[in-house]
Amino acid sequence: MVEKQDALYLELLLKPLVECANHQPAFGRSDPRGISIEQFREMYGNDPLYHWVGLDSDLMYAAHKAAGAMTSIYRQLGIGCERLLRRIIQDEYELDNTQAAWSYTYDKGNGTLATHTLDACIKTNDIKESEKRERFYSWLIATAHSMNYAQSNINALNGAVFEIRQGYKSADSKRQNADLRFGMRARSDDSLLPVIVIVSTQVNYAVFHRYRDQRLHMMLGILNGDNSTYRFFSDVVGYDLAGFFQRNSTILRIRFEAIIEQLLAPQ
């Protein structure tokens, strides 16, 4: 049973990374497929300056290829983590797609409306098993207390909504504004605790503390502590997420190393 479940979860995590292996750099062109090494050789080889100084080297193509692909690896790993954690939440709490989803509509400021869909949602009343429901509710109330929620707001809490990321090194203002907006809407519209789940330890701590000040609960990919993503999954959700990664570390390392090696090669 564990092997079958692990295979399913590995597929969810790794499937987005296939896109990285086929990455080709754009070199300023608009073609979404990127530029092949043959096109690069012609383009840079016909540029007098780049040819004279040696920038038409295959190694320069490999450098561009790797630079763009590194960003893609992080992005696709984030998508994989999002899919993995949402599926675990659904499996452990027996939630269907509708129950696990939460979104809201907002004005983009130019007279048009947009919809922001979050990665996962757990509403207390949707949890069928009483022991799991009580464990989740106890975590929900304790977390709200730790964030200094007013007692009236704590009493009204219906559950939690989650934004899942593999890491959060960026201090991008647009992303921060979107996160703070979803936090405010989750609390005010549906009495849901807003949570940012980070699966690694890579985080911008200025952003981390700003979010905490704005009552966004932050989880980190540390193995222990009240803010641990892995402790939340083991102690609250009831799934050993760290164990999953540890069991499958060899497979994951082989797959990631193969992708990185492919990206570092000119062809």
One Martini backbone bead per residue (centre of mass of N, CA, C, O) as a GRO file, in nm:
protein
  267
    1MET     BB    1   0.059   0.063  -0.022
    2VAL     BB    2   0.299   0.256   0.008
    3GLU     BB    3   0.418   0.215  -0.276
    4LYS     BB    4   0.169   0.311  -0.434
    5GLN     BB    5   0.148   0.590  -0.304
    6ASP     BB    6   0.434   0.688  -0.371
    7ALA     BB    7   0.404   0.675  -0.678
    8LEU     BB    8   0.186   0.889  -0.695
    9TYR     BB    9   0.339   1.120  -0.547
   10LEU     BB   10   0.584   1.128  -0.736
   11GLU     BB   11   0.430   1.208  -0.988
   12LEU     BB   12   0.328   1.481  -0.882
   13LEU     BB   13   0.616   1.601  -0.825
   14LEU     BB   14   0.774   1.531  -1.114
   15LYS     BB   15   0.614   1.609  -1.372
   16PRO     BB   16   0.684   1.922  -1.399
   17LEU     BB   17   1.005   1.868  -1.459
   18VAL     BB   18   1.002   1.799  -1.762
   19GLU     BB   19   1.016   2.092  -1.869
   20CYS     BB   20   1.312   2.155  -1.793
   21ALA     BB   21   1.471   1.954  -1.982
   22ASN     BB   22   1.347   2.128  -2.250
   23HIS     BB   23   1.501   2.379  -2.222
   24GLN     BB   24   1.519   2.695  -2.406
   25PRO     BB   25   1.661   2.970  -2.485
   26ALA     BB   26   1.565   3.299  -2.610
   27PHE     BB   27   1.745   3.556  -2.666
   28GLY     BB   28   1.495   3.777  -2.695
   29ARG     BB   29   1.288   3.608  -2.814
   30SER     BB   30   0.936   3.514  -2.880
   31ASP     BB   31   0.981   3.219  -2.884
   32PRO     BB   32   0.858   2.974  -2.671
   33ARG     BB   33   1.079   2.744  -2.760
   34GLY     BB   34   1.321   2.883  -2.837
   35ILE     BB   35   1.673   2.825  -2.888
   36SER     BB   36   1.873   2.655  -3.063
   37ILE     BB   37   2.199   2.570  -3.112
   38GLU     BB   38   2.195   2.626  -3.416
   39GLN     BB   39   2.072   2.911  -3.397
   40PHE     BB   40   2.292   3.025  -3.216
   41ARG     BB   41   2.536   2.990  -3.400
   42GLU     BB   42   2.426   3.175  -3.618
   43MET     BB   43   2.365   3.433  -3.454
   44TYR     BB   44   2.654   3.462  -3.313
   45GLY     BB   45   2.838   3.406  -3.565
   46ASN     BB   46   2.706   3.677  -3.718
   47ASP     BB   47   2.835   3.833  -3.484
   48PRO     BB   48   3.112   4.003  -3.474
   49LEU     BB   49   3.170   4.043  -3.172
   50TYR     BB   50   3.095   3.759  -3.062
   51HIS     BB   51   3.299   3.614  -3.242
   52TRP     BB   52   3.564   3.759  -3.159
   53VAL     BB   53   3.523   3.685  -2.833
   54GLY     BB   54   3.358   3.390  -2.812
   55LEU     BB   55   3.021   3.381  -2.771
   56ASP     BB   56   2.977   3.127  -2.986
   57SER     BB   57   2.984   2.926  -2.773
   58ASP     BB   58   2.847   2.644  -2.636
   59LEU     BB   59   2.889   2.738  -2.340
   60MET     BB   60   2.700   2.985  -2.362
   61TYR     BB   61   2.448   2.828  -2.412
   62ALA     BB   62   2.458   2.662  -2.150
   63ALA     BB   63   2.441   2.907  -1.960
   64HIS     BB   64   2.162   3.006  -2.053
   65LYS     BB   65   2.010   2.745  -2.009
   66ALA     BB   66   2.067   2.723  -1.701
   67ALA     BB   67   1.963   2.996  -1.599
   68GLY     BB   68   1.662   2.953  -1.683
   69ALA     BB   69   1.621   2.662  -1.559
   70MET     BB   70   1.652   2.717  -1.259
   71THR     BB   71   1.388   2.869  -1.232
   72SER     BB   72   1.216   2.632  -1.337
   73ILE     BB   73   1.276   2.429  -1.115
   74TYR     BB   74   1.149   2.587  -0.883
   75ARG     BB   75   0.871   2.616  -1.008
   76GLN     BB   76   0.810   2.307  -1.054
   77LEU     BB   77   0.849   2.225  -0.762
   78GLY     BB   78   0.616   2.395  -0.658
   79ILE     BB   79   0.395   2.248  -0.817
   80GLY     BB   80   0.452   1.969  -0.699
   81CYS     BB   81   0.401   2.041  -0.400
   82GLU     BB   82   0.115   2.134  -0.434
   83ARG     BB   83  -0.001   1.863  -0.540
   84LEU     BB   84   0.092   1.682  -0.311
   85LEU     BB   85  -0.035   1.824  -0.059
   86ARG     BB   86  -0.325   1.826  -0.157
   87ARG     BB   87  -0.356   1.518  -0.183
   88ILE     BB   88  -0.299   1.449   0.109
   89ILE     BB   89  -0.530   1.609   0.230
   90GLN     BB   90  -0.754   1.459   0.078
   91ASP     BB   91  -0.687   1.172   0.175
   92GLU     BB   92  -0.690   1.216   0.492
   93TYR     BB   93  -0.992   1.383   0.476
   94GLU     BB   94  -1.183   1.312   0.243
   95LEU     BB   95  -1.164   1.518  -0.005
   96ASP     BB   96  -1.284   1.691  -0.246
   97ASN     BB   97  -1.232   1.928  -0.480
   98THR     BB   98  -1.435   2.129  -0.362
   99GLN     BB   99  -1.343   2.122  -0.061
  100ALA     BB  100  -1.025   2.194  -0.138
  101ALA     BB  101  -1.143   2.462  -0.239
  102TRP     BB  102  -1.044   2.822  -0.283
  103SER     BB  103  -1.200   3.141  -0.365
  104TYR     BB  104  -1.177   3.476  -0.512
  105THR     BB  105  -1.293   3.801  -0.589
  106TYR     BB  106  -1.134   4.081  -0.765
  107ASP     BB  107  -1.017   4.401  -0.812
  108LYS     BB  108  -0.763   4.519  -1.036
  109GLY     BB  109  -0.820   4.853  -1.088
  110ASN     BB  110  -0.953   4.849  -1.413
  111GLY     BB  111  -1.262   4.721  -1.396
  112THR     BB  112  -1.170   4.428  -1.338
  113LEU     BB  113  -1.205   4.085  -1.280
  114ALA     BB  114  -1.067   3.836  -1.050
  115THR     BB  115  -0.935   3.506  -0.975
  116HIS     BB  116  -0.833   3.350  -0.667
  117THR     BB  117  -0.663   3.041  -0.624
  118LEU     BB  118  -0.604   2.816  -0.393
  119ASP     BB  119  -0.442   2.514  -0.296
  120ALA     BB  120  -0.601   2.481  -0.008
  121CYS     BB  121  -0.873   2.332   0.197
  122ILE     BB  122  -0.993   2.330   0.549
  123LYS     BB  123  -1.291   2.219   0.686
  124THR     BB  124  -1.403   2.102   0.969
  125ASN     BB  125  -1.691   1.982   0.866
  126ASP     BB  126  -1.544   1.795   0.634
  127ILE     BB  127  -1.443   1.609   0.855
  128LYS     BB  128  -1.532   1.289   0.924
  129GLU     BB  129  -1.327   1.217   1.134
  130SER     BB  130  -1.327   1.291   1.462
  131GLU     BB  131  -1.026   1.284   1.543
  132LYS     BB  132  -0.927   1.464   1.311
  133ARG     BB  133  -1.112   1.702   1.369
  134GLU     BB  134  -1.009   1.763   1.658
  135ARG     BB  135  -0.710   1.802   1.585
  136PHE     BB  136  -0.750   2.036   1.389
  137TYR     BB  137  -0.905   2.228   1.579
  138SER     BB  138  -0.684   2.255   1.790
  139TRP     BB  139  -0.478   2.381   1.601
  140LEU     BB  140  -0.643   2.624   1.509
  141ILE     BB  141  -0.679   2.758   1.789
  142ALA     BB  142  -0.381   2.770   1.878
  143THR     BB  143  -0.283   2.940   1.639
  144ALA     BB  144  -0.465   3.187   1.681
  145HIS     BB  145  -0.358   3.251   1.963
  146SER     BB  146  -0.053   3.291   1.874
  147MET     BB  147  -0.171   3.545   1.680
  148ASN     BB  148  -0.380   3.726   1.841
  149TYR     BB  149  -0.664   3.667   1.825
  150ALA     BB  150  -0.969   3.727   1.866
  151GLN     BB  151  -1.205   3.552   2.026
  152SER     BB  152  -1.433   3.596   1.819
  153ASN     BB  153  -1.261   3.489   1.576
  154ILE     BB  154  -1.199   3.210   1.687
  155ASN     BB  155  -1.499   3.113   1.719
  156ALA     BB  156  -1.548   3.151   1.388
  157LEU     BB  157  -1.376   2.933   1.288
  158ASN     BB  158  -1.379   2.692   0.998
  159GLY     BB  159  -1.063   2.705   0.908
  160ALA     BB  160  -0.827   2.656   0.630
  161VAL     BB  161  -0.595   2.825   0.407
  162PHE     BB  162  -0.362   2.738   0.133
  163GLU     BB  163  -0.025   2.829   0.049
  164ILE     BB  164   0.205   2.662  -0.170
  165ARG     BB  165   0.568   2.633  -0.125
  166GLN     BB  166   0.905   2.558  -0.165
  167GLY     BB  167   0.968   2.874  -0.153
  168TYR     BB  168   1.071   3.231  -0.024
  169LYS     BB  169   1.290   3.469  -0.156
  170SER     BB  170   1.103   3.673  -0.242
  171ALA     BB  171   1.008   4.049  -0.253
  172ASP     BB  172   0.760   4.074  -0.417
  173SER     BB  173   0.501   4.297  -0.416
  174LYS     BB  174   0.277   4.153  -0.574
  175ARG     BB  175   0.280   3.893  -0.405
  176GLN     BB  176   0.232   4.017  -0.130
  177ASN     BB  177  -0.040   4.148  -0.193
  178ALA     BB  178  -0.183   3.880  -0.260
  179ASP     BB  179  -0.143   3.746   0.016
  180LEU     BB  180  -0.277   3.967   0.193
  181ARG     BB  181  -0.550   3.952   0.050
  182PHE     BB  182  -0.618   3.657   0.110
  183GLY     BB  183  -0.606   3.683   0.416
  184MET     BB  184  -0.834   3.887   0.448
  185ARG     BB  185  -1.057   3.726   0.296
  186ALA     BB  186  -1.056   3.468   0.463
  187ARG     BB  187  -1.135   3.602   0.732
  188SER     BB  188  -1.389   3.780   0.639
  189ASP     BB  189  -1.564   3.581   0.452
  190ASP     BB  190  -1.492   3.261   0.603
  191SER     BB  191  -1.330   3.215   0.860
  192LEU     BB  192  -1.017   3.176   0.774
  193LEU     BB  193  -0.704   3.050   0.804
  194PRO     BB  194  -0.412   3.181   0.691
  195VAL     BB  195  -0.163   2.986   0.494
  196ILE     BB  196   0.188   2.941   0.463
  197VAL     BB  197   0.354   2.684   0.278
  198ILE     BB  198   0.686   2.570   0.336
  199VAL     BB  199   0.908   2.308   0.237
  200SER     BB  200   1.142   2.477   0.297
  201THR     BB  201   1.402   2.710   0.431
  202GLN     BB  202   1.353   2.914   0.196
  203VAL     BB  203   1.351   3.256   0.311
  204ASN     BB  204   1.220   3.571   0.355
  205TYR     BB  205   1.231   3.729   0.663
  206ALA     BB  206   1.084   3.993   0.606
  207VAL     BB  207   0.829   3.857   0.499
  208PHE     BB  208   0.769   3.668   0.729
  209HIS     BB  209   0.719   3.898   0.944
  210ARG     BB  210   0.502   4.051   0.792
  211TYR     BB  211   0.295   3.823   0.785
  212ARG     BB  212   0.271   3.778   1.086
  213ASP     BB  213   0.170   4.069   1.146
  214GLN     BB  214  -0.086   3.996   0.936
  215ARG     BB  215  -0.193   3.702   1.012
  216LEU     BB  216   0.002   3.497   0.871
  217HIS     BB  217   0.061   3.176   0.863
  218MET     BB  218   0.388   3.023   0.904
  219MET     BB  219   0.554   2.767   0.726
  220LEU     BB  220   0.834   2.544   0.758
  221GLY     BB  221   1.103   2.315   0.646
  222ILE     BB  222   1.114   2.206   0.934
  223LEU     BB  223   1.124   1.938   1.165
  224ASN     BB  224   1.067   2.145   1.403
  225GLY     BB  225   0.802   2.296   1.550
  226ASP     BB  226   0.527   2.508   1.521
  227ASN     BB  227   0.631   2.591   1.204
  228SER     BB  228   0.621   2.301   1.091
  229THR     BB  229   0.535   2.130   0.817
  230TYR     BB  230   0.599   1.836   0.913
  231ARG     BB  231   0.443   1.848   1.181
  232PHE     BB  232   0.168   1.908   1.066
  233PHE     BB  233   0.142   1.644   0.900
  234SER     BB  234   0.192   1.443   1.134
  235ASP     BB  235   0.010   1.569   1.383
  236VAL     BB  236  -0.252   1.657   1.210
  237VAL     BB  237  -0.302   1.504   0.937
  238GLY     BB  238  -0.132   1.206   0.943
  239TYR     BB  239   0.141   1.255   0.767
  240ASP     BB  240   0.470   1.149   0.664
  241LEU     BB  241   0.648   1.365   0.483
  242ALA     BB  242   0.941   1.314   0.558
  243GLY     BB  243   0.930   1.009   0.500
  244PHE     BB  244   0.877   1.029   0.201
  245PHE     BB  245   1.145   1.174   0.127
  246GLN     BB  246   1.336   0.966   0.255
  247ARG     BB  247   1.247   0.709   0.096
  248ASN     BB  248   1.284   0.889  -0.197
  249SER     BB  249   1.568   1.023  -0.227
  250THR     BB  250   1.716   0.861  -0.443
  251ILE     BB  251   1.519   0.913  -0.674
  252LEU     BB  252   1.523   1.223  -0.660
  253ARG     BB  253   1.828   1.267  -0.704
  254ILE     BB  254   1.846   1.132  -0.979
  255ARG     BB  255   1.641   1.309  -1.130
  256PHE     BB  256   1.770   1.587  -1.070
  257GLU     BB  257   2.053   1.530  -1.180
  258ALA     BB  258   1.967   1.471  -1.470
  259ILE     BB  259   1.848   1.751  -1.527
  260ILE     BB  260   2.101   1.920  -1.464
  261GLU     BB  261   2.289   1.785  -1.670
  262GLN     BB  262   2.117   1.858  -1.917
  263LEU     BB  263   2.132   2.173  -1.870
  264LEU     BB  264   2.461   2.189  -1.882
  265ALA     BB  265   2.432   2.099  -2.161
  266PRO     BB  266   2.434   2.213  -2.480
  267GLN     BB  267   2.247   1.936  -2.585
   0.00000   0.00000   0.00000
